[in-house]
Coordinates of C-alpha atoms in Angstrom, one line a residue:
Chain A
M1 CA 34.9 166.2 149.1
E2 CA 34.4 169.5 147.3
K3 CA 32.1 169.4 144.5
Q4 CA 33.7 170.6 141.2
T5 CA 31.4 172.2 138.5
Y6 CA 31.9 170.8 135.0
S7 CA 30.7 173.2 131.9
N8 CA 30.4 170.0 130.2
P9 CA 26.6 169.4 130.4
I10 CA 27.0 165.4 130.1
I11 CA 30.1 165.6 133.1
R12 CA 28.1 167.5 134.9
W13 CA 25.3 165.0 134.9
I14 CA 26.9 162.6 135.7
D15 CA 29.3 164.1 138.4
D16 CA 25.7 165.1 139.8
R17 CA 24.5 161.8 140.6
L18 CA 27.6 159.6 141.1
P19 CA 30.4 162.3 141.8
V20 CA 33.0 160.5 140.2
F21 CA 34.7 163.1 138.5
S22 CA 34.5 164.7 141.0
F23 CA 36.1 162.5 143.5
M24 CA 39.3 161.9 140.8
D25 CA 40.1 165.1 140.4
H26 CA 40.4 165.6 144.1
E27 CA 42.4 162.1 145.0
Y28 CA 44.2 162.0 141.7
N29 CA 44.6 165.4 140.7
Q30 CA 44.5 168.4 143.3
F31 CA 45.5 166.0 146.2
P32 CA 47.9 167.1 148.1
M33 CA 51.8 165.0 148.2
P34 CA 54.8 165.8 150.3
K35 CA 57.4 167.6 147.5
N36 CA 60.7 166.6 149.0
L37 CA 58.8 162.6 148.2
N38 CA 62.2 160.8 146.4
Y39 CA 61.9 158.2 144.2
W40 CA 61.0 155.2 146.7
W41 CA 58.2 156.5 146.7
N42 CA 57.5 154.5 143.3
F43 CA 56.8 151.0 144.8
G44 CA 53.1 151.4 145.3
A45 CA 51.8 152.9 142.4
L46 CA 54.4 149.9 140.8
A47 CA 52.5 147.4 142.6
S48 CA 49.5 148.3 141.6
I49 CA 50.4 148.2 138.1
C50 CA 51.8 144.5 139.1
L51 CA 48.1 143.3 140.5
V52 CA 46.7 144.7 137.2
V53 CA 48.6 143.2 134.5
L54 CA 49.1 139.9 136.8
I55 CA 45.1 139.6 137.1
V56 CA 45.0 140.6 133.1
T57 CA 47.2 137.8 132.1
G58 CA 45.5 136.1 134.7
I59 CA 42.4 135.4 133.5
V60 CA 43.8 135.3 129.7
L61 CA 45.7 132.4 131.3
A62 CA 43.0 130.8 132.7
M63 CA 41.1 130.8 128.9
H64 CA 43.2 128.3 128.4
Y65 CA 44.1 126.0 131.7
T66 CA 42.7 123.5 133.1
A67 CA 42.4 122.7 136.4
E68 CA 42.6 118.7 136.7
S69 CA 45.7 116.9 137.6
T70 CA 46.1 114.9 134.5
M71 CA 46.0 118.0 132.0
A72 CA 47.2 120.6 134.0
F73 CA 50.8 120.1 132.8
D74 CA 49.7 119.1 129.3
S75 CA 47.6 122.9 129.2
V76 CA 50.2 124.8 130.4
E77 CA 52.4 123.3 127.5
R78 CA 50.0 124.3 125.2
I79 CA 49.9 127.4 126.4
M80 CA 53.6 127.8 126.0
R81 CA 53.9 126.3 121.9
D82 CA 50.5 126.5 120.3
V83 CA 48.6 129.0 121.9
N84 CA 49.1 132.6 120.1
Y85 CA 51.0 134.6 122.0
G86 CA 50.7 131.9 125.0
W87 CA 54.7 131.9 126.3
L88 CA 54.5 135.6 126.4
I89 CA 51.4 135.7 129.1
R90 CA 51.9 132.9 130.8
Y91 CA 55.8 134.4 131.5
I92 CA 54.4 137.7 131.6
H93 CA 52.2 136.4 135.0
A94 CA 55.1 134.3 136.5
N95 CA 57.3 136.3 136.2
G96 CA 55.3 139.1 137.1
A97 CA 54.8 137.8 140.1
S98 CA 58.3 138.3 141.5
M99 CA 57.8 141.6 140.3
F100 CA 55.3 142.4 142.3
F101 CA 57.1 141.4 145.2
I102 CA 60.6 142.4 144.8
V103 CA 58.7 146.0 144.6
V104 CA 56.1 145.3 147.3
Y105 CA 59.8 144.0 150.0
I106 CA 61.0 147.3 148.8
H107 CA 57.9 149.0 149.2
I108 CA 57.6 147.5 152.7
F109 CA 61.7 148.3 153.2
R110 CA 60.8 152.2 152.7
G111 CA 57.8 152.1 155.1
L112 CA 60.5 150.5 157.9
Y113 CA 63.7 153.2 156.6
Y114 CA 61.0 155.8 157.1
G115 CA 58.8 155.5 159.7
S116 CA 56.0 155.6 157.6
Y117 CA 54.2 153.1 160.2
K118 CA 53.7 155.7 163.0
N119 CA 51.1 157.6 163.9
P120 CA 48.6 158.6 162.5
R121 CA 49.2 155.3 159.3
E122 CA 49.3 152.1 162.0
L123 CA 45.7 151.1 160.0
L124 CA 47.4 152.5 156.5
W125 CA 50.5 149.3 157.1
I126 CA 48.6 147.1 158.8
L127 CA 46.4 146.6 156.0
G128 CA 49.6 146.4 154.0
V129 CA 50.4 143.0 155.5
V130 CA 47.4 141.8 155.0
I131 CA 47.9 142.9 151.3
L132 CA 51.3 140.8 152.1
L133 CA 50.1 137.8 153.6
L134 CA 46.8 137.6 150.6
M135 CA 50.0 138.1 147.7
M136 CA 51.8 135.1 149.6
G137 CA 49.1 133.3 150.0
T138 CA 47.9 133.6 146.1
A139 CA 51.2 133.2 145.1
F140 CA 51.8 130.2 146.4
M141 CA 48.8 128.9 144.9
G142 CA 49.5 129.5 141.5
Y143 CA 52.7 128.3 141.9
V144 CA 50.6 124.9 142.2
L145 CA 49.1 125.3 139.1
P146 CA 51.2 124.0 136.3
W147 CA 51.5 120.4 138.2
G148 CA 55.1 120.6 138.2
Q149 CA 57.2 118.7 140.6
M150 CA 57.9 121.7 142.3
S151 CA 54.6 122.8 142.4
F152 CA 53.4 119.5 144.0
W153 CA 56.4 119.3 146.0
G154 CA 56.1 122.5 147.6
A155 CA 52.6 122.5 147.7
K156 CA 53.3 119.4 149.9
V157 CA 55.7 121.0 152.6
I158 CA 54.3 123.5 153.4
T159 CA 50.6 122.5 153.5
N160 CA 52.3 119.4 155.7
L161 CA 53.7 122.6 157.6
F162 CA 49.3 122.2 159.4
S163 CA 50.0 118.4 160.7
A164 CA 52.3 120.7 163.1
I165 CA 49.8 121.8 165.2
P166 CA 49.0 119.0 167.8
I167 CA 46.4 116.8 167.6
I168 CA 44.3 118.8 164.9
G169 CA 46.7 119.2 162.5
E170 CA 46.8 115.9 160.6
P171 CA 42.7 116.3 160.1
I172 CA 43.7 120.0 159.1
V173 CA 45.8 118.4 156.0
E174 CA 43.8 116.2 155.1
W175 CA 40.9 118.4 155.2
L176 CA 43.4 121.2 153.7
W177 CA 44.1 118.8 150.5
G178 CA 40.4 117.1 150.3
G179 CA 42.5 113.5 150.2
F180 CA 45.2 111.6 151.7
T181 CA 47.7 113.5 149.6
V182 CA 47.7 116.6 147.1
G183 CA 46.0 115.2 144.5
N184 CA 43.0 116.3 142.4
P185 CA 41.0 117.9 144.7
T186 CA 44.0 120.5 145.9
L187 CA 44.9 121.6 142.9
N188 CA 41.0 122.7 142.3
R189 CA 41.0 124.3 145.0
F190 CA 44.0 125.7 144.4
Y191 CA 42.7 127.1 141.2
S192 CA 39.6 128.7 142.6
L193 CA 41.3 130.3 145.6
H194 CA 44.7 131.3 143.0
Y195 CA 41.0 133.1 140.8
L196 CA 39.7 134.5 143.9
L197 CA 42.5 135.9 146.1
P198 CA 43.5 138.9 143.8
F199 CA 40.0 140.3 143.8
V200 CA 40.2 140.5 147.3
L201 CA 43.2 142.1 146.9
I202 CA 42.0 144.4 145.0
G203 CA 39.5 145.1 148.0
V204 CA 42.3 145.5 150.4
V205 CA 44.1 147.5 148.3
G206 CA 41.2 150.2 147.8
M207 CA 41.2 150.6 151.9
H208 CA 44.9 150.7 151.5
V209 CA 45.0 153.5 149.3
A210 CA 41.6 154.8 151.1
A211 CA 43.7 155.0 154.9
L212 CA 46.8 156.5 152.9
H213 CA 44.4 159.5 151.0
V214 CA 43.2 160.0 154.9
T215 CA 46.3 160.6 156.3
G216 CA 48.3 161.8 153.4
S217 CA 51.8 160.5 152.1
N218 CA 54.7 160.3 154.5
N219 CA 58.1 161.2 152.8
P220 CA 62.4 161.5 153.9
D221 CA 62.0 163.3 156.6
G222 CA 58.8 162.1 158.5
I223 CA 57.2 165.1 159.3
E224 CA 54.1 166.7 158.6
M225 CA 52.8 168.7 155.6
K226 CA 52.1 172.3 157.2
G227 CA 50.5 173.7 154.5
P228 CA 50.3 174.6 150.8
Q229 CA 54.0 175.3 150.5
D230 CA 55.4 171.6 151.7
S231 CA 52.5 170.4 148.6
V232 CA 52.7 169.9 145.6
P233 CA 49.4 168.4 143.7
F234 CA 49.7 164.7 142.3
N235 CA 48.7 165.9 138.9
P236 CA 51.0 166.4 137.3
Y237 CA 54.3 166.1 139.6
F238 CA 53.7 162.5 140.8
T239 CA 52.3 160.5 137.6
A240 CA 55.0 162.0 136.1
K241 CA 57.0 161.3 138.8
D242 CA 55.5 157.6 139.2
S243 CA 55.6 157.6 134.8
V244 CA 59.3 157.8 134.6
G245 CA 58.9 154.9 137.6
M246 CA 57.0 152.5 135.4
G247 CA 59.1 153.3 133.2
V248 CA 62.6 152.2 134.3
F249 CA 59.8 148.9 136.3
L250 CA 58.5 148.1 132.8
I251 CA 62.1 147.5 131.6
V252 CA 63.2 145.5 134.0
W253 CA 60.3 143.2 134.0
A254 CA 60.8 142.5 130.1
G255 CA 64.1 142.5 130.6
F256 CA 63.2 139.2 132.3
V257 CA 60.4 138.0 130.2
F258 CA 62.7 138.5 126.9
Y259 CA 66.1 137.5 127.7
A260 CA 66.0 135.2 131.3
P261 CA 61.8 134.0 131.6
D262 CA 63.7 130.8 133.4
Y263 CA 65.5 132.9 135.2
L264 CA 63.6 132.9 139.0
G265 CA 62.1 129.6 137.9
H266 CA 63.3 126.2 139.1
P267 CA 63.7 123.7 135.8
D268 CA 62.0 120.4 138.4
N269 CA 59.0 122.5 137.7
Y270 CA 58.9 121.5 133.9
I271 CA 58.6 117.5 134.8
E272 CA 55.8 116.5 135.4
A273 CA 53.9 116.1 139.0
N274 CA 54.9 112.9 140.1
S275 CA 53.7 111.6 143.9
L276 CA 56.4 108.6 144.3
V277 CA 59.8 111.0 143.6
T278 CA 60.5 113.7 145.1
P279 CA 63.2 116.2 143.7
P280 CA 66.4 115.6 145.0
H281 CA 66.3 119.1 146.5
I282 CA 63.2 121.2 147.1
V283 CA 62.9 125.3 147.1
P284 CA 60.8 127.7 147.4
E285 CA 60.4 130.8 144.9
W286 CA 63.3 133.2 145.4
Y287 CA 60.5 135.4 147.2
F288 CA 59.7 133.4 150.2
L289 CA 63.1 131.4 151.0
P290 CA 63.5 133.8 154.1
F291 CA 60.7 132.5 155.3
Y292 CA 61.7 129.1 154.6
A293 CA 64.8 129.5 156.3
I294 CA 62.8 130.7 159.8
L295 CA 61.1 127.4 159.1
R296 CA 64.1 125.3 159.4
S297 CA 66.0 126.5 161.6
I298 CA 64.9 125.4 164.6
T299 CA 66.5 121.2 164.9
F300 CA 65.4 121.3 168.7
D301 CA 62.7 120.6 170.0
I302 CA 62.1 123.0 173.8
W303 CA 60.6 121.5 176.8
F304 CA 57.4 119.9 175.4
I305 CA 57.0 121.7 171.9
E306 CA 58.0 119.3 168.8
A307 CA 60.7 121.5 166.7
K308 CA 58.9 120.9 163.4
L309 CA 55.8 122.9 165.7
I310 CA 58.0 126.2 166.5
G311 CA 59.6 126.0 163.1
V312 CA 56.2 126.2 162.0
V313 CA 55.1 129.0 164.5
L314 CA 58.5 130.9 163.7
M315 CA 57.3 131.7 160.6
F316 CA 54.6 132.6 160.3
A317 CA 55.3 135.2 163.7
S318 CA 58.1 136.9 161.3
I319 CA 55.4 138.4 159.0
L320 CA 52.1 138.4 162.6
V321 CA 55.1 140.6 163.9
L322 CA 54.8 143.8 161.4
F323 CA 51.4 143.5 162.4
V324 CA 52.3 144.8 165.8
L325 CA 55.0 146.9 164.7
P326 CA 53.9 150.3 165.1
W327 CA 53.5 149.7 168.7
L328 CA 56.6 147.9 168.7
D329 CA 59.2 151.2 168.1
T330 CA 59.5 153.9 170.7
S331 CA 60.9 157.0 168.9
K332 CA 58.4 159.3 167.9
V333 CA 61.1 160.3 165.3
R334 CA 60.4 158.4 162.1
S335 CA 62.9 159.0 159.3
C336 CA 66.0 157.7 159.5
R337 CA 67.1 160.7 158.1
Y338 CA 66.9 161.9 162.1
R339 CA 67.7 158.5 163.8
P340 CA 71.6 157.9 163.2
T341 CA 71.3 154.3 165.6
Y342 CA 68.4 152.8 163.9
R343 CA 69.7 153.4 160.4
W344 CA 72.1 151.6 160.9
F345 CA 69.5 148.5 162.3
F346 CA 67.7 149.0 159.6
W347 CA 71.0 148.4 157.5
L348 CA 71.5 145.1 159.4
L349 CA 68.1 143.8 158.8
V350 CA 68.3 144.1 155.5
A351 CA 71.7 142.4 155.7
D352 CA 69.7 140.2 158.0
C353 CA 66.5 139.2 155.7
I354 CA 69.4 138.9 152.6
V355 CA 70.8 136.2 154.6
L356 CA 68.3 133.9 155.7
G357 CA 67.5 134.3 151.2
V358 CA 70.6 132.7 151.1
V359 CA 70.1 130.4 154.0
G360 CA 66.1 129.5 152.7
A361 CA 68.3 128.8 148.9
K362 CA 71.0 126.0 150.7
S363 CA 70.9 122.7 151.6
P364 CA 70.8 122.7 156.0
D365 CA 73.7 120.5 155.8
D366 CA 75.8 122.6 153.8
P367 CA 78.6 123.8 155.5
V368 CA 79.0 127.7 155.3
L369 CA 81.9 128.9 152.8
G370 CA 83.8 125.5 153.4
F371 CA 83.5 126.0 157.8
E372 CA 82.5 122.3 158.2
M373 CA 81.7 123.1 162.2
F374 CA 79.3 126.2 160.8
K375 CA 76.1 124.6 158.5
Y376 CA 74.0 126.8 157.0
V377 CA 71.5 125.6 159.5
H378 CA 73.4 127.4 162.3
L379 CA 73.6 130.6 159.8
G380 CA 70.2 130.4 159.6
M381 CA 69.6 130.0 163.4
L382 CA 71.6 132.8 164.1
G383 CA 69.5 135.1 161.6
T384 CA 66.2 133.7 162.9
A385 CA 67.5 134.7 166.1
Y386 CA 68.7 138.5 164.6
Y387 CA 65.3 139.5 163.3
F388 CA 62.9 138.5 166.2
F389 CA 65.9 140.2 167.8
H390 CA 65.2 143.8 165.7
F391 CA 61.7 143.7 166.5
L392 CA 61.5 142.6 170.0
I393 CA 64.1 143.7 172.2
L394 CA 66.1 146.7 169.3
L395 CA 63.2 148.8 168.2
P396 CA 61.5 149.3 172.2
L397 CA 64.3 149.7 173.8
L398 CA 66.0 152.0 170.4
G399 CA 63.2 154.5 171.0
K400 CA 64.1 154.7 174.7
I401 CA 68.1 155.4 174.6
E402 CA 68.5 156.9 170.9
T403 CA 69.1 160.1 170.8
P404 CA 67.6 161.8 167.4
K405 CA 68.9 163.9 165.7
P406 CA 66.7 167.8 165.2
L407 CA 64.1 167.7 162.7
P408 CA 63.6 170.0 160.2
D409 CA 61.0 173.2 161.3
S410 CA 59.2 172.2 158.1
I411 CA 59.4 169.7 154.6
S412 CA 59.4 173.4 152.4
R413 CA 62.5 173.9 155.1
S414 CA 64.8 170.6 154.7
V415 CA 63.9 171.1 150.6
T416 CA 65.6 174.4 150.0
G417 CA 68.4 175.1 152.7
G418 CA 66.8 177.6 154.6
G419 CA 66.2 180.1 152.1
G420 CA 63.1 180.1 150.9
G421 CA 60.7 179.0 154.3
A422 CA 61.0 182.3 155.7
A423 CA 57.5 182.7 156.0
I424 CA 57.1 178.6 157.4
G425 CA 59.6 179.3 159.7
A426 CA 57.0 182.0 161.5
T427 CA 53.8 179.7 161.7
S428 CA 56.1 176.5 163.1
A429 CA 58.1 179.0 165.3
K430 CA 56.3 177.0 168.3
G431 CA 58.8 174.3 168.0
E432 CA 56.0 172.0 166.7
K433 CA 57.0 169.0 166.2
A434 CA 54.8 166.3 163.7
Chain B
M1 CA 4.1 146.9 179.1
A2 CA 1.7 144.7 180.8
D3 CA 4.4 142.1 178.9
D4 CA 7.2 143.2 180.9
H5 CA 9.5 141.3 183.7
A6 CA 9.7 142.3 186.9
D7 CA 13.7 141.7 186.5
G8 CA 13.1 144.7 184.2
T9 CA 13.7 142.2 180.7
T10 CA 11.3 143.3 178.6
R11 CA 9.4 141.0 176.2
R12 CA 11.4 142.6 173.2
E13 CA 14.3 141.9 174.5
Y14 CA 13.7 138.2 174.5
L15 CA 12.9 138.4 171.2
Y16 CA 15.9 139.9 169.9
L17 CA 17.8 137.6 172.1
M18 CA 15.5 134.4 171.3
T19 CA 15.8 135.9 167.0
G20 CA 19.7 136.3 166.7
A21 CA 20.0 132.9 168.4
V22 CA 18.5 131.0 166.4
G23 CA 19.9 132.9 163.1
A24 CA 23.2 132.1 164.5
V25 CA 22.6 128.6 165.3
G26 CA 21.1 128.5 161.3
A27 CA 24.3 130.5 160.1
A28 CA 26.9 127.8 162.2
S29 CA 24.6 124.5 161.0
F30 CA 24.8 126.2 157.1
T31 CA 28.7 126.8 157.6
W32 CA 29.4 123.0 157.9
P33 CA 28.7 121.6 154.7
L34 CA 30.6 124.5 153.2
I35 CA 33.5 123.6 155.4
D36 CA 32.9 119.8 155.2
Q37 CA 32.5 119.7 151.5
M38 CA 36.9 120.6 151.5
N39 CA 37.7 116.7 153.1
P40 CA 38.2 113.9 151.3
A41 CA 34.9 112.5 149.1
A42 CA 33.2 109.2 148.7
D43 CA 35.4 108.3 145.9
V44 CA 38.4 109.5 147.1
L45 CA 37.7 107.6 150.1
A46 CA 36.6 104.3 148.1
L47 CA 40.2 104.2 146.6
S48 CA 41.5 102.5 150.2
S49 CA 43.2 99.6 149.5
T50 CA 45.9 97.9 147.2
E51 CA 47.0 94.4 146.7
V52 CA 50.4 93.7 145.6
D53 CA 52.5 91.1 144.5
I54 CA 55.7 90.3 146.4
G55 CA 57.4 86.9 145.1
A56 CA 59.3 89.2 143.3
I57 CA 61.2 91.3 146.2
K58 CA 64.6 88.8 147.3
P59 CA 66.2 89.6 150.1
G60 CA 67.8 93.3 150.3
Q61 CA 65.4 94.8 147.8
A62 CA 62.7 97.3 148.7
I63 CA 59.7 98.4 146.0
T64 CA 57.4 101.4 146.1
V65 CA 54.0 101.2 145.4
K66 CA 51.4 103.6 145.6
W67 CA 48.5 103.2 148.2
R68 CA 46.0 106.0 148.7
G69 CA 48.5 108.3 146.0
E70 CA 51.1 108.2 148.3
P71 CA 54.0 105.9 148.9
V72 CA 54.6 102.9 150.4
F73 CA 57.8 100.9 150.8
I74 CA 57.7 97.2 151.1
R75 CA 61.8 96.1 151.6
R76 CA 62.4 92.4 153.2
R77 CA 65.2 92.8 154.9
T78 CA 68.1 90.8 155.3
A79 CA 68.8 89.0 158.4
K80 CA 71.9 91.5 159.5
E81 CA 69.1 95.0 158.8
I82 CA 66.8 92.5 161.5
A83 CA 68.9 92.0 163.9
E84 CA 70.3 95.6 163.6
A85 CA 66.4 96.6 164.0
E86 CA 65.8 94.4 166.4
S87 CA 68.9 95.2 168.9
V88 CA 68.3 98.7 169.2
K89 CA 67.2 100.0 172.7
V90 CA 63.8 100.7 173.0
D91 CA 63.9 103.9 175.1
D92 CA 67.3 105.3 173.3
L93 CA 64.1 106.3 170.5
R94 CA 63.0 109.7 169.5
D95 CA 59.2 108.0 169.4
P96 CA 60.1 104.4 171.3
Q97 CA 58.1 101.8 170.0
A98 CA 59.7 97.6 169.2
D99 CA 61.0 96.6 166.1
K100 CA 58.2 93.5 166.5
D101 CA 55.8 96.5 166.8
R102 CA 56.2 97.7 163.7
V103 CA 56.4 94.3 161.6
K104 CA 54.1 91.6 161.2
K105 CA 56.9 89.2 159.4
S106 CA 60.4 89.8 160.4
E107 CA 61.6 90.0 156.6
W108 CA 59.0 92.0 155.5
L109 CA 59.3 95.9 156.3
I110 CA 55.7 98.0 155.3
V111 CA 56.2 101.4 156.0
R112 CA 54.4 104.4 154.4
G113 CA 57.3 106.4 152.3
S114 CA 56.5 109.9 153.6
C115 CA 58.7 111.4 156.0
T116 CA 57.4 112.7 159.1
H117 CA 58.5 116.0 159.0
L118 CA 57.3 117.5 156.1
G119 CA 56.0 114.6 153.6
C120 CA 58.9 114.0 151.1
V121 CA 59.7 111.0 149.9
P122 CA 63.2 109.1 151.1
G123 CA 65.0 107.8 148.5
N124 CA 63.8 104.1 147.9
R125 CA 66.3 102.8 145.5
V126 CA 69.3 100.5 145.3
S127 CA 71.6 104.3 144.3
D128 CA 70.0 106.1 147.0
K129 CA 71.3 107.3 150.5
K130 CA 70.0 105.5 152.7
G131 CA 71.9 107.3 156.1
D132 CA 73.5 106.8 159.5
F133 CA 71.3 104.0 160.3
G134 CA 70.4 101.8 156.8
G135 CA 67.2 102.2 156.6
W136 CA 66.3 105.3 154.5
F137 CA 67.9 109.1 153.9
C138 CA 65.2 112.2 153.6
Q139 CA 67.3 114.3 151.6
C140 CA 64.7 117.7 151.7
H141 CA 65.7 118.2 155.1
G142 CA 67.8 115.5 156.6
S143 CA 66.2 113.0 158.6
H144 CA 67.6 109.3 158.7
Y145 CA 65.2 106.1 159.6
D146 CA 66.7 103.2 160.6
T147 CA 66.1 99.4 159.1
S148 CA 62.6 99.1 161.2
G149 CA 61.2 102.9 159.5
R150 CA 62.4 105.0 162.9
I151 CA 63.2 108.0 162.9
R152 CA 66.9 108.2 164.7
K153 CA 68.6 111.7 163.7
G154 CA 67.6 114.7 161.5
P155 CA 63.8 116.7 162.0
A156 CA 61.3 114.5 161.6
P157 CA 59.0 113.6 165.0
K158 CA 57.9 110.3 164.2
N159 CA 59.1 106.8 163.2
L160 CA 57.7 106.2 159.2
L161 CA 53.8 105.0 159.6
V162 CA 53.2 101.4 158.9
P163 CA 50.2 101.5 157.1
P164 CA 47.0 99.3 157.8
Y165 CA 47.8 95.5 155.8
A166 CA 47.3 91.3 155.8
F167 CA 49.5 88.7 154.3
L168 CA 47.3 87.1 151.9
S169 CA 49.4 84.5 151.2
D170 CA 53.3 84.3 150.7
S171 CA 53.7 86.3 147.4
R172 CA 50.6 89.0 148.2
V173 CA 49.9 91.2 150.4
K174 CA 46.8 93.8 150.5
I175 CA 47.6 97.1 151.9
G176 CA 44.9 99.5 153.4

């Protein structure tokens, strides 16, 4: 990192001892960004905004919340009714979880479309998958805290998944619960971890960003920057572009908070937890629906392995497969712009995930579109099969058989349509490909 | 060095290994309390039995009682339900178990009210669906249990569990 010389003596004194100003200047002011980034590159910044807002509102909510099973529900109602602006802070926090997931899911699909996980960004991608797993754990435990019916039964069903593990399954579940069912000990430990994990997330996000600043951002063409002519400095270009995206995003978030604060939630969670009555229809929050569909799609034993265990394994595998994605995709070309076949399959995958989400929200035995023979559980089976087909079979094969379109010589040339890229064309005349 | 062994290992290597081993055992033994603290605590374990008056339950009725925070179903079966439960061919069941091994008095069926799939409570009220086999139906994921609480259809792998219990008299039962 190059050190700056600052004219202000106080800044200079600090920077000589702890180069925070040089660091910020290097990483966020001058930092070279590909000049062809589109708005899909906003979503990483938006995700970090979500994390900060969730932590700030969460710390405030913790000042009023009581993590005790006979008082938790009432303490949340008190936040909603009596605490000054408690309703606002809780709605920002609760909807914030949904906003965080939608932003991160778009961020992930952006990475899938433009091949952002490929060499040399594999570790950057893997850290992103770790972030997703931590988010899921944090969101799940946070949803338990209001101690409503969905909180309780969601917690019970999901922790019961571990009972599918042979022999040690039951002891593990009792260990997770701290009792013989979900109860006060469970609530307390979930609260402890729900407070801890966001700070772990900050650490992993820090590594994710550090890794990003080693390789630099991928871009819609999926080719590397070859020189200053391909880049613009982060500030003001992307501080401005990210700010535009942030403005739109905050309007959407505020829209939910002020006009549809419970739209993404479930009314049963305004009924206090009751360990003797299960709600008629247990559904997880929308961001878990595709995984829930995969979990329920296995209704048959395979050899000696119970259906329940297979469902659990597949649900975890659906995320774990992302860890090895950089090595499953054999194509050297990153961006879908130059992968005419993969582009279709990318959109099929998006559709598949949406279908799985719909299946997760329905009762397994309900007929699809009125066809009695074809129930949602069958649609879930197809969706699950396609999901794994995409990653485990299609991606390795497609890289071998697909003929990609020719890549542009440089980012600059693709932006200017050739005119402004004459000088650059000369530097990459040797057919160099990123 | 004088302490070196003939096979080339040195005294220092030996000390490294021993120090590391003692440190690893020490760290591991400190980890166990941190893990075990999450298991059910003594007060939770102490709440492990419940006495119930079953005198008012008529044939065909069932009640739900709370044992260790979880529901237990106590069902006074009708003659028809008992006959159905006893006539099933045990070998055809997913979790083979004869009815007589699941009850102490054939009139009274006492089972834990947690579906063995993912722990939902199957409907136990008169108005709830009883499923294809007249016992219980779990509406979470569609498991059907028969009049002996055995799994007959759906995703659950096991029969409804029978808790430990004893009849204190004709009208009192102690669960746990």
